[in-house]
Coordinates of C-alpha atoms (C1' of nucleotides) in Angstrom, one line a residue:
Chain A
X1 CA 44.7 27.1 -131.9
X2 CA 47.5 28.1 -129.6
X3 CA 50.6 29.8 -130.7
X4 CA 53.2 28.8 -128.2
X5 CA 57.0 28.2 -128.1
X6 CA 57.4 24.8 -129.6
X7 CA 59.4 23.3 -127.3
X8 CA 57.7 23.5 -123.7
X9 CA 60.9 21.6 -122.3
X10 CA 63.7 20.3 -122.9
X11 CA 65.3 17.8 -120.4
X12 CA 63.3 16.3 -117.9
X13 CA 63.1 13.6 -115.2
X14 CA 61.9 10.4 -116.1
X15 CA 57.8 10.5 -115.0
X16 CA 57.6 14.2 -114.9
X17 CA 56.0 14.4 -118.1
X18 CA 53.3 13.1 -117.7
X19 CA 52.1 15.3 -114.6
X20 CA 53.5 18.3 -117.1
X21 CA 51.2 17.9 -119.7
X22 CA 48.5 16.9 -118.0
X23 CA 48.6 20.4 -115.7
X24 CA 49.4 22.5 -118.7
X25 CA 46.2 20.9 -120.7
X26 CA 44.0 21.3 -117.6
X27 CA 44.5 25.0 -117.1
X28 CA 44.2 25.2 -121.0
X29 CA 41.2 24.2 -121.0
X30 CA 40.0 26.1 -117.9
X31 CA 40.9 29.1 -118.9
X32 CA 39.5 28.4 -122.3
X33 CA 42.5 28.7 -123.9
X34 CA 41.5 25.7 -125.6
X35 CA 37.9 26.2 -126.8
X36 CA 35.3 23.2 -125.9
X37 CA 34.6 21.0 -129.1
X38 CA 38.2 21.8 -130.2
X39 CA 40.0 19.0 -131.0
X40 CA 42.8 17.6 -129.2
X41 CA 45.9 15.7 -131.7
X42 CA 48.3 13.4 -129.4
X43 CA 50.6 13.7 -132.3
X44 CA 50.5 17.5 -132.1
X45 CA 51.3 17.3 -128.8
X46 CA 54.0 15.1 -129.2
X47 CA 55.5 17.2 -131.1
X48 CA 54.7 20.3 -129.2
X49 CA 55.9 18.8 -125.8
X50 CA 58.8 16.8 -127.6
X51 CA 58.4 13.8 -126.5
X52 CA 56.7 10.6 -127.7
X53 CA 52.6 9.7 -127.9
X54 CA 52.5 7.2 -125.0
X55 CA 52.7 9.8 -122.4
X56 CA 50.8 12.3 -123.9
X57 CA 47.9 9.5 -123.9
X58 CA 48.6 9.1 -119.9
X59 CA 47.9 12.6 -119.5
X60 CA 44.9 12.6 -121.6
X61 CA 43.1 9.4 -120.0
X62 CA 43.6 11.4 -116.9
X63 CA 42.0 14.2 -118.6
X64 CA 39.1 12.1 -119.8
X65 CA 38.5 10.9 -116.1
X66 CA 37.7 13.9 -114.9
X67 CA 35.6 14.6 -117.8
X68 CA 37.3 17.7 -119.0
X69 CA 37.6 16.1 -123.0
X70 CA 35.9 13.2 -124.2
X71 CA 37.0 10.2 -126.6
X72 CA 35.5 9.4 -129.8
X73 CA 36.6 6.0 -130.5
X74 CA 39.1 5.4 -133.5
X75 CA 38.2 8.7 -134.4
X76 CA 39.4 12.0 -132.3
X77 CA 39.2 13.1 -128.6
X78 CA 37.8 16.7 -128.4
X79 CA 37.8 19.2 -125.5
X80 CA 34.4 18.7 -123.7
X81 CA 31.5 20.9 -123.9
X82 CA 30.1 22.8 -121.2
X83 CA 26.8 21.3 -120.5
X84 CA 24.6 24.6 -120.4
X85 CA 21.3 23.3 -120.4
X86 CA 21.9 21.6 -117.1
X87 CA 23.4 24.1 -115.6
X88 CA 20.9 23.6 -112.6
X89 CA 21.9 20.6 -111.3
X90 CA 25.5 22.1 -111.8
X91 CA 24.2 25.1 -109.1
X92 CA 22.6 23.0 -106.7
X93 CA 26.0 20.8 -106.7
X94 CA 27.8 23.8 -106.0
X95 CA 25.8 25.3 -103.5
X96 CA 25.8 22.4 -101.4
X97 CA 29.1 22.0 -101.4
X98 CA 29.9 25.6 -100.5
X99 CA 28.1 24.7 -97.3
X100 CA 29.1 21.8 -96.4
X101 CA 32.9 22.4 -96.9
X102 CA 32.9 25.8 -94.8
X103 CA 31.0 24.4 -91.7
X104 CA 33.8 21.7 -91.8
X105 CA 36.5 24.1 -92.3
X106 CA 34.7 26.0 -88.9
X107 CA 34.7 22.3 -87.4
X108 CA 38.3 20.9 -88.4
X109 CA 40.3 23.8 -89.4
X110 CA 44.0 23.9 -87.9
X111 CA 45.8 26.9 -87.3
X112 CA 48.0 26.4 -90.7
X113 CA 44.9 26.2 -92.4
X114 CA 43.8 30.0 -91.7
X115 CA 47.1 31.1 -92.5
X116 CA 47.4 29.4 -96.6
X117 CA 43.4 30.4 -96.3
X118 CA 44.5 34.2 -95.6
X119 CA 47.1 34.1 -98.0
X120 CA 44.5 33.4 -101.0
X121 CA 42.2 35.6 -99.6
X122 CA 44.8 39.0 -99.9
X123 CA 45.8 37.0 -103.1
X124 CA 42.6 37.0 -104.4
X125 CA 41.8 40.8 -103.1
X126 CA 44.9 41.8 -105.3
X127 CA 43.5 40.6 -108.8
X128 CA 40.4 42.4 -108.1
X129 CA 42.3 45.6 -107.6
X130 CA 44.0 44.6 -110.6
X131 CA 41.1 43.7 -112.5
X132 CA 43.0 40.9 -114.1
X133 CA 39.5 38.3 -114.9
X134 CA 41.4 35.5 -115.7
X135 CA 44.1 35.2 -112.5
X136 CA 40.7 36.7 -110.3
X137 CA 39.0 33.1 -111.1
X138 CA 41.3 31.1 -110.7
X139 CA 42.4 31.9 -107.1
X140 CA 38.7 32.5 -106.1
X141 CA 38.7 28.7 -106.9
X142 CA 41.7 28.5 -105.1
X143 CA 40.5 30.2 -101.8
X144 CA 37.5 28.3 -101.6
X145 CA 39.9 25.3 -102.3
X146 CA 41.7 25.8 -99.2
X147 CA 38.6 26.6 -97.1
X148 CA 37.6 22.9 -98.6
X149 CA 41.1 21.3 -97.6
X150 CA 40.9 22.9 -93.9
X151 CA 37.6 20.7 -93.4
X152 CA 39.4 17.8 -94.1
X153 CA 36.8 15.4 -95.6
X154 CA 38.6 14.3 -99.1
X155 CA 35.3 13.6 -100.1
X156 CA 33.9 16.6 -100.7
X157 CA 37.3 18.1 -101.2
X158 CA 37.0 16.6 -104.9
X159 CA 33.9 16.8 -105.5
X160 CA 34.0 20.1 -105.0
X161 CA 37.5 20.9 -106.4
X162 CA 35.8 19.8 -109.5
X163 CA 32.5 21.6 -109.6
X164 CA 35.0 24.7 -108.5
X165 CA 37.5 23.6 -112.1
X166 CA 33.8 23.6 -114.6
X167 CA 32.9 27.1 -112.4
X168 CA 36.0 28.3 -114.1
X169 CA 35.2 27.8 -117.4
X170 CA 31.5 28.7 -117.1
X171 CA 32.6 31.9 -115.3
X172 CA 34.8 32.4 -118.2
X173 CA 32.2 31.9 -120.5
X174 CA 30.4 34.8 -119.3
X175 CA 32.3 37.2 -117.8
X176 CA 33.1 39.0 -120.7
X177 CA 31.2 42.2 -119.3
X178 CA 33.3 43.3 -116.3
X179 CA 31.1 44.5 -113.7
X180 CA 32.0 46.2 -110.7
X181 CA 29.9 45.7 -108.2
X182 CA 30.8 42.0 -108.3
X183 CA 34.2 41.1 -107.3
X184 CA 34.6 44.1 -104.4
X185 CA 31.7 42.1 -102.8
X186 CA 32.9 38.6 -102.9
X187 CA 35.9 40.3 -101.1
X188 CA 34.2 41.3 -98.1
X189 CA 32.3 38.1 -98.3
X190 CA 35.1 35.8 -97.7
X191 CA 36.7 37.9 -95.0
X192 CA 33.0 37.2 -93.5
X193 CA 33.6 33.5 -94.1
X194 CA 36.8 33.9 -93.0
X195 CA 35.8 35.2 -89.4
X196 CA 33.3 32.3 -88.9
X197 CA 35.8 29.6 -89.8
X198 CA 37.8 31.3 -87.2
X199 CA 35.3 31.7 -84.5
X200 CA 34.4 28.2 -85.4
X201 CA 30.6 28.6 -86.0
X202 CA 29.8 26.2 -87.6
X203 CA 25.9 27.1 -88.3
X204 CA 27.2 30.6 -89.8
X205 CA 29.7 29.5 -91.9
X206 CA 27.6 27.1 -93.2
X207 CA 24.9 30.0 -94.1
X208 CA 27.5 32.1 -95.3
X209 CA 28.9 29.2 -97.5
X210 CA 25.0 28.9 -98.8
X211 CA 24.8 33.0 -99.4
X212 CA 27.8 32.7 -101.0
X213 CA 26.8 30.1 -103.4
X214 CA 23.5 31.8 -103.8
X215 CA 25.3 34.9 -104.8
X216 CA 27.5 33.3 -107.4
X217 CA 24.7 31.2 -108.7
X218 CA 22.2 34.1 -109.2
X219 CA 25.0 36.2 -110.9
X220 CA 25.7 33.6 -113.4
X221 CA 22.3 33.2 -114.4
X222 CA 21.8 37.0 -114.6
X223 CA 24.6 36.9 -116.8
X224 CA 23.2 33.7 -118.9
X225 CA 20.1 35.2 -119.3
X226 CA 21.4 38.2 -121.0
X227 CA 23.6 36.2 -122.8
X228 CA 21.1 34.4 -124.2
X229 CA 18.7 37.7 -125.2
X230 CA 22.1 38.7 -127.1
X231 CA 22.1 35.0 -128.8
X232 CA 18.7 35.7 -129.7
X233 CA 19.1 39.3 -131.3
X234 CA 21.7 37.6 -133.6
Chain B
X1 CA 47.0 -14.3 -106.0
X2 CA 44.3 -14.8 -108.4
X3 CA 44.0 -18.5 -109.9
X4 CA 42.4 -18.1 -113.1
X5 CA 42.3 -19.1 -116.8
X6 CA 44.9 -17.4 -117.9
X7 CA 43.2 -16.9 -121.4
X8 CA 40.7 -14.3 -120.7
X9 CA 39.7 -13.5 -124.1
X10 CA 41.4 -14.7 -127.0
X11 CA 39.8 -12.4 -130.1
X12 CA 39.0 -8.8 -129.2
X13 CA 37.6 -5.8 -130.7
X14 CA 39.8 -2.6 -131.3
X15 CA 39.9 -1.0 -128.1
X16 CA 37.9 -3.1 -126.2
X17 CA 40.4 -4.8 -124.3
X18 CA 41.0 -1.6 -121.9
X19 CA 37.4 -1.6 -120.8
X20 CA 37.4 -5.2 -119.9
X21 CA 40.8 -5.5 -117.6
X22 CA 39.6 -2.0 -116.3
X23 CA 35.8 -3.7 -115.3
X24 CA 37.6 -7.1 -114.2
X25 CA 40.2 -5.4 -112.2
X26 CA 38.0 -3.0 -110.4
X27 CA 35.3 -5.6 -109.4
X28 CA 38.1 -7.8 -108.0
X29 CA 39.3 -4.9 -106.0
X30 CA 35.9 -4.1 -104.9
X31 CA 35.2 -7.9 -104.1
X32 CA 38.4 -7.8 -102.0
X33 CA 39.6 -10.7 -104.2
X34 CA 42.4 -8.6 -104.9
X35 CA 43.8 -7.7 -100.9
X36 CA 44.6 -4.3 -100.4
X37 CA 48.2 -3.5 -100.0
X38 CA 49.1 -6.2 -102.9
X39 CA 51.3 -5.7 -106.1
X40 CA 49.7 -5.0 -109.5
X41 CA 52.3 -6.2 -112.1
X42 CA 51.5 -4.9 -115.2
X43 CA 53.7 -7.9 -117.0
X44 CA 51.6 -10.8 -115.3
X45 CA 48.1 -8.5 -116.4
X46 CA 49.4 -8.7 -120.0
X47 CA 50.1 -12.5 -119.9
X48 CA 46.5 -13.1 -117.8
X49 CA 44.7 -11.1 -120.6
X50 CA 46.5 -11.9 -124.0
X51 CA 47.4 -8.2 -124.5
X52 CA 50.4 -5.7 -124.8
X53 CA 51.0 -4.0 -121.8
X54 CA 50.2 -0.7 -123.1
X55 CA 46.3 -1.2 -122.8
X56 CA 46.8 -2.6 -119.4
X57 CA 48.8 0.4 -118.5
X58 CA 45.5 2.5 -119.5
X59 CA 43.3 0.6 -117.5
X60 CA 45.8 1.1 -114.7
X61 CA 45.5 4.7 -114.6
X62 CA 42.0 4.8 -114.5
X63 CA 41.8 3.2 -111.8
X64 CA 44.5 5.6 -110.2
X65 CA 42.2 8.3 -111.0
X66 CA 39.2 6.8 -109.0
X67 CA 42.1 5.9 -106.4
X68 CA 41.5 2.3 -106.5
X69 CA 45.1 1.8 -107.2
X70 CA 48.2 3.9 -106.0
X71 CA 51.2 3.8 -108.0
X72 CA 55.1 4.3 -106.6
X73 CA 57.0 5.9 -109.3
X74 CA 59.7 3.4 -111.2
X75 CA 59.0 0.8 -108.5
X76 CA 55.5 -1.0 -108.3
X77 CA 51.6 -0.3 -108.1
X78 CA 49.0 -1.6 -104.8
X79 CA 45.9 -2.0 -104.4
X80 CA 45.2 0.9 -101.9
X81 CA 44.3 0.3 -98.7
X82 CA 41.2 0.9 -96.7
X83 CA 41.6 4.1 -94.8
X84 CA 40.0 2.9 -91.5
X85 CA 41.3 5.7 -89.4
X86 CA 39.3 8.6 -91.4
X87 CA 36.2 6.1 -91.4
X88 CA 34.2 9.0 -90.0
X89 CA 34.8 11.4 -92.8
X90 CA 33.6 8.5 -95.3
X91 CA 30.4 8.2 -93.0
X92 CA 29.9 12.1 -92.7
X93 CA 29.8 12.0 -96.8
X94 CA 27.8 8.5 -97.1
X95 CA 25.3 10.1 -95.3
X96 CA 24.8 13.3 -96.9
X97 CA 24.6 11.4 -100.0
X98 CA 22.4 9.0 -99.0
X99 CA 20.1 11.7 -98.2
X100 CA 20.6 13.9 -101.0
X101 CA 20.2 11.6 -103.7
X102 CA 16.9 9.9 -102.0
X103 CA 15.5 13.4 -101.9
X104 CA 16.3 14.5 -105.3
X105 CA 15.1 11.0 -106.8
X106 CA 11.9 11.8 -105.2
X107 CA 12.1 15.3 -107.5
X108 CA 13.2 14.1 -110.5
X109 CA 12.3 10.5 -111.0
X110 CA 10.8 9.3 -114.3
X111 CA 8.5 6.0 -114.8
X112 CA 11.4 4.1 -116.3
X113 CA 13.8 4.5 -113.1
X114 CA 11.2 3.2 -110.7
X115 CA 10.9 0.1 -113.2
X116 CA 15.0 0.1 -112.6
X117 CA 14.8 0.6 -108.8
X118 CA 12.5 -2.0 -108.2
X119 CA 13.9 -4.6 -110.6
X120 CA 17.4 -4.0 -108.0
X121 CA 15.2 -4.3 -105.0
X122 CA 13.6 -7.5 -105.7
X123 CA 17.2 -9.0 -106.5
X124 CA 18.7 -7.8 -103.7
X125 CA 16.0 -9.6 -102.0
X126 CA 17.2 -12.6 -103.6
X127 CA 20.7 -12.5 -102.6
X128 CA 19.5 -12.1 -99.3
X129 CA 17.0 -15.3 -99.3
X130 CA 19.8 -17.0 -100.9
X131 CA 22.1 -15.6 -98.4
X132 CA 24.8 -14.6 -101.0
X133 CA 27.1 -11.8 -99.2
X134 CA 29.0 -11.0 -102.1
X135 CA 26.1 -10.5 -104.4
X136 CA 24.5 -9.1 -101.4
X137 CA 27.0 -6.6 -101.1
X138 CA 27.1 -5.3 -105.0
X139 CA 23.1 -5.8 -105.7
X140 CA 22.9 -3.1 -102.7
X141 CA 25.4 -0.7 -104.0
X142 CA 23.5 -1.1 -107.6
X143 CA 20.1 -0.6 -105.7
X144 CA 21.1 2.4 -104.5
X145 CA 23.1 3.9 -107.5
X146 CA 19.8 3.2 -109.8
X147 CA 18.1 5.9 -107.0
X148 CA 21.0 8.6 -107.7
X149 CA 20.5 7.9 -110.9
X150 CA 16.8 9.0 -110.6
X151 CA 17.8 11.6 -109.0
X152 CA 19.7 12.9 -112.1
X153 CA 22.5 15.1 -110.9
X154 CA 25.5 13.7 -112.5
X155 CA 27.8 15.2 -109.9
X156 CA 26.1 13.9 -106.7
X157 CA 25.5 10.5 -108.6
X158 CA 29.4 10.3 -109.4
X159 CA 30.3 10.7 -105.8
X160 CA 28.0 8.5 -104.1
X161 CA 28.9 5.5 -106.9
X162 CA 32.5 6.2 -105.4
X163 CA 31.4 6.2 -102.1
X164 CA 29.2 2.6 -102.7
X165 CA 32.0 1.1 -104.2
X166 CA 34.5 2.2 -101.2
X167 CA 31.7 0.7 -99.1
X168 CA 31.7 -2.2 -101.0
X169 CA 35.3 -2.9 -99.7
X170 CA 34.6 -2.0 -96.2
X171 CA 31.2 -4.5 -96.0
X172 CA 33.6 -7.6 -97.2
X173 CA 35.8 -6.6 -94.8
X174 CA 33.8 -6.8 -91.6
X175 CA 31.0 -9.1 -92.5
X176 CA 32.5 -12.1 -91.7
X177 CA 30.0 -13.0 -89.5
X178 CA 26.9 -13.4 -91.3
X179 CA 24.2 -11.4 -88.7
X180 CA 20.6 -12.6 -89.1
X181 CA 18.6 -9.4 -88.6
X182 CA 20.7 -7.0 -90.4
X183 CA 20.0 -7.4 -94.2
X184 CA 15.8 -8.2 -93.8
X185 CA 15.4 -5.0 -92.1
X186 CA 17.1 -3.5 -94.8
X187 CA 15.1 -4.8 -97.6
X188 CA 11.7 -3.5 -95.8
X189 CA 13.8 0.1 -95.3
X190 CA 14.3 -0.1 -99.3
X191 CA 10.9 -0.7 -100.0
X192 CA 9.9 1.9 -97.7
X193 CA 12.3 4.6 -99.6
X194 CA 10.9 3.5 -103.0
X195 CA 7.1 4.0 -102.2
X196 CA 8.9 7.9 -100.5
X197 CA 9.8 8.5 -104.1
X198 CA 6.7 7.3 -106.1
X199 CA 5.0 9.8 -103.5
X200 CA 7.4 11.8 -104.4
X201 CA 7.9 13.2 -100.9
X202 CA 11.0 15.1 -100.5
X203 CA 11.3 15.6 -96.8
X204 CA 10.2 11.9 -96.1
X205 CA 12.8 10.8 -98.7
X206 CA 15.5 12.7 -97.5
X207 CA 14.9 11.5 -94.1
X208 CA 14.3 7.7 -94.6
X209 CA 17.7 8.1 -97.2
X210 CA 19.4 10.1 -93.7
X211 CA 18.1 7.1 -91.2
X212 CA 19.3 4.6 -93.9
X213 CA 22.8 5.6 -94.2
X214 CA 23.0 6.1 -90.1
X215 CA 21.3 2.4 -90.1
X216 CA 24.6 1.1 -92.1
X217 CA 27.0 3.2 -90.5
X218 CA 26.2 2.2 -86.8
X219 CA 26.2 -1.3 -88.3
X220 CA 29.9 -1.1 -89.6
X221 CA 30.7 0.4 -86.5
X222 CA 29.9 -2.1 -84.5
X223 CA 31.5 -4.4 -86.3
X224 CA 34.3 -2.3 -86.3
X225 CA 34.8 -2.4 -82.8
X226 CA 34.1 -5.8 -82.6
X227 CA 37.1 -6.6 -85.1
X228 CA 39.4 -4.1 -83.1
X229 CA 39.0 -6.2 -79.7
X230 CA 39.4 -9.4 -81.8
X231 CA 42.6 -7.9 -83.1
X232 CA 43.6 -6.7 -79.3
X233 CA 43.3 -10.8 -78.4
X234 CA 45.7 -11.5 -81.0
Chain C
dA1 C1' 24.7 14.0 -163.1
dA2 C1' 23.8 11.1 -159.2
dA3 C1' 24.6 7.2 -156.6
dA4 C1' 27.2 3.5 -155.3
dT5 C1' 31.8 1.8 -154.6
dA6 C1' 36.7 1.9 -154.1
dT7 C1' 40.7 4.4 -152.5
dT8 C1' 43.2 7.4 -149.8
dT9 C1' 44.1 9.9 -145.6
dC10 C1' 44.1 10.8 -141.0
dT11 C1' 43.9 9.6 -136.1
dT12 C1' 43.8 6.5 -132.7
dG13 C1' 45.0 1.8 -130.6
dT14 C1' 48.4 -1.8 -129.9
dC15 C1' 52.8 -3.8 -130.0
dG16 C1' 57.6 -5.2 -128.9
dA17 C1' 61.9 -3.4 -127.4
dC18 C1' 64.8 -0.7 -124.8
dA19 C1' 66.1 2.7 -120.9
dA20 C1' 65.9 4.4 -116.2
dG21 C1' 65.2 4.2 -111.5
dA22 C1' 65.0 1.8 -107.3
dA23 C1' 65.4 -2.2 -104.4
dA24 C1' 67.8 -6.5 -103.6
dA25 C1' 71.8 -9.2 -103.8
dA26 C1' 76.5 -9.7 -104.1
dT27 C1' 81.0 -8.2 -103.3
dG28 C1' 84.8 -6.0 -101.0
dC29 C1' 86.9 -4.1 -97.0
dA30 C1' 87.7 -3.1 -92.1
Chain D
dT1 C1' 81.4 -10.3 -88.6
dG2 C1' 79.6 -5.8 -89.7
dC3 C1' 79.3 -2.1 -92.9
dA4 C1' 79.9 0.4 -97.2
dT5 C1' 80.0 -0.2 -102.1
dT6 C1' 79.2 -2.2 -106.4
dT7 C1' 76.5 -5.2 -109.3
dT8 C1' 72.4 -7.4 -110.5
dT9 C1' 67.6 -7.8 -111.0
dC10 C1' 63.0 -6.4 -111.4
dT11 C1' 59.4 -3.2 -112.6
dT12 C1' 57.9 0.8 -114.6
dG13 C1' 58.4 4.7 -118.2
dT14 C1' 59.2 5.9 -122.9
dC15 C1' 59.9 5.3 -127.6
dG16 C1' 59.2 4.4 -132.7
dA17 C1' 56.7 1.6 -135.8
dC18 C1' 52.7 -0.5 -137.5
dA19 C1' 47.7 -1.8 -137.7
dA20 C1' 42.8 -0.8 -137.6
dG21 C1' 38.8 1.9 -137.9
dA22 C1' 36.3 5.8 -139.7
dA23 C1' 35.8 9.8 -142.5
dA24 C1' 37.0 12.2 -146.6
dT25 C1' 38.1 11.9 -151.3
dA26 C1' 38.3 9.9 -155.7
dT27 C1' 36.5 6.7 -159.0
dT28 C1' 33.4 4.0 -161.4
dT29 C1' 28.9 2.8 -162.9
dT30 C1' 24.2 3.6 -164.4

DNA sequence: AAAATATTTCTTGTCGACAAGAAAAATGCA
DNA sequence: TGCATTTTTCTTGTCGACAAGAAATATTTT
């Protein structure tokens, strides 16, 4: 499982535990620190988080609301699978959303908007240049994220905070082979996206949102297809 | 409050009890027969439905997660309130839906859903002949739901239930006054959208689904307005 | 030895009690 | 009386313990 120092805290304010535990198991199982179909023991994180079970359940229900691990009843609560062989309806999600959310960011953006957007955006440059996969999806999800925020329609801000949360793991999933075409061109793409939020075009950044998507999408499935050929050969 | 029998069930199954305050809780907040803005005590809950307050407390933040509820830390939890200054933002993403599902049930629908859709369409016709709002109101949001549900993306389907429920709020809010036309024009507009999907016609899908939603939202508009110069008066 | 049955184990679900935090009420002080 | 301070009250947050349900194991029976 995961081999961590025992005692995660030590003193803490009354209602922060919740919120603790439930951010620490999230990015867990983004990251795939915690495999999918793993099981997940509320004693064992009682234990690990030191304190009792009834919180610990809080953060979990929360967990199970957002469909990142499931609940067998009376039995055990395991870390959801990643539903694979629907991963169309997953990209169509996704690309939708990528459009929508930019031409609303080119609508409704503010001016403090571009500046957390162009933070991520140099962020995110920097763990391609340090070819560091794991921080590299995570604040791609991030930037788009922010892009989402700046349109202002909560909405689609967690629908697509979501679909942007399973991208990580499935994006995990596969990027095992590095390649280095990718990322460098994702870069240029969001300064692109960037630049039309600005100029507030709306009709550009929502085609650039939609090439953008496209891009992702096609890569992933290059990458599941070879996967699977590999699956196959075993 | 709420006058009711204040023995809901007496002899429960294992883990039952959180589904049934969390269904009986959300319809009442949906059916505005709990007011937005009012106190949720978790102490009265346990005494209304013969339980600890520990499933009641689980049910509770459920419905925090789908934002039904909103709770102040160490003091009290409210029915949240109806955000009627970013009405337009819930309108942009009712529509879309609207559209989007309508189009993709027309894809993806199977012989069983139309049995499903057309069993919702003939009730809602009921509640309308027996000129039932609240029945009206849900029977329309169900109608609707069984089409995303056609549609089969679980991600578009999980928004737009969110979105029919908000709109469930926001209907009981405004239709007070009972208008005549309104809900016969939209019976023929659902039958209309149902034969778009047997045809399995995208494009006329997507747009009767698109001149649906604008139907509604011009509808709640108006009586938006309406209310607002009532309130002015006062 | 195989199948049916009983027992144990393991994890979740529920409970009642207590603690902490914040608001409301009461008290003291000018 | 008006304001600051203390006390009380009220609700949520956390805890430890126990019960129930299901699977795994052991036992009995044929």
């Amino acid at each position: 499982m995961v081999e961590k120092s025992n005692t995660d805290v030590v003193e803490r304010r009354r209602g922060s535990g919740v919120k603790l535990v439930y951010d620490i198991l999230r990015d867990e199982i983004l990251d795939l620190k915690l495999a999918p179909g793993s099981s997940v023991d509320e004693v064992l994180l009682a234990e690990r988080f030191q304190m009792s079970r009834t919180p610990i359940r809080e953060a979990l229900v929360r967990l199970a609301g957002e469909g990142l691990i499931e609940t067998l009843p009376n039995r055990s609560t395991l870390v959801s699978n990643i539903d694979l062989l629907n991963l169309n309806t997953y990209f169509d999600a996704l690309v939708l959303m990528y459009r929508v959310t930019t031409r609303l960011a080119a609508q409704n953006h503010r001016p403090d908007d571009l500046l957390a957007i162009r933070e991520l955006h140099s962020q995110y440059a920097a763990t391609v240049e340090a070819r560091d996969l794991r921080d590299m999806i995570a604040v791609n999800a991030a930037f788009h994220s922010a892009i989402a925020e700046a349109g202002r329609n909560p909405y689609f801000t967690g629908l697509f905070r979501r679909l942007l949360d399973e991208g990580r793991r499935i994006l995990r999933l596969y990027y095992n082979s590095y390649d280095e075409q990718f990322p460098q061109r994702f870069v240029d793409e969001h300064a692109e996206i960037i630049a039309a939020i600005e100029a507030r075009d709306l009709d550009l950044a929502d085609h650039l949102g939609k090439v953008h998507g496209e891009q992702i999408v096609e890569q992933v499935q290059r990458m599941f297809v070879r996967n699977q050929k590999l699956d196959i050969k075993l």
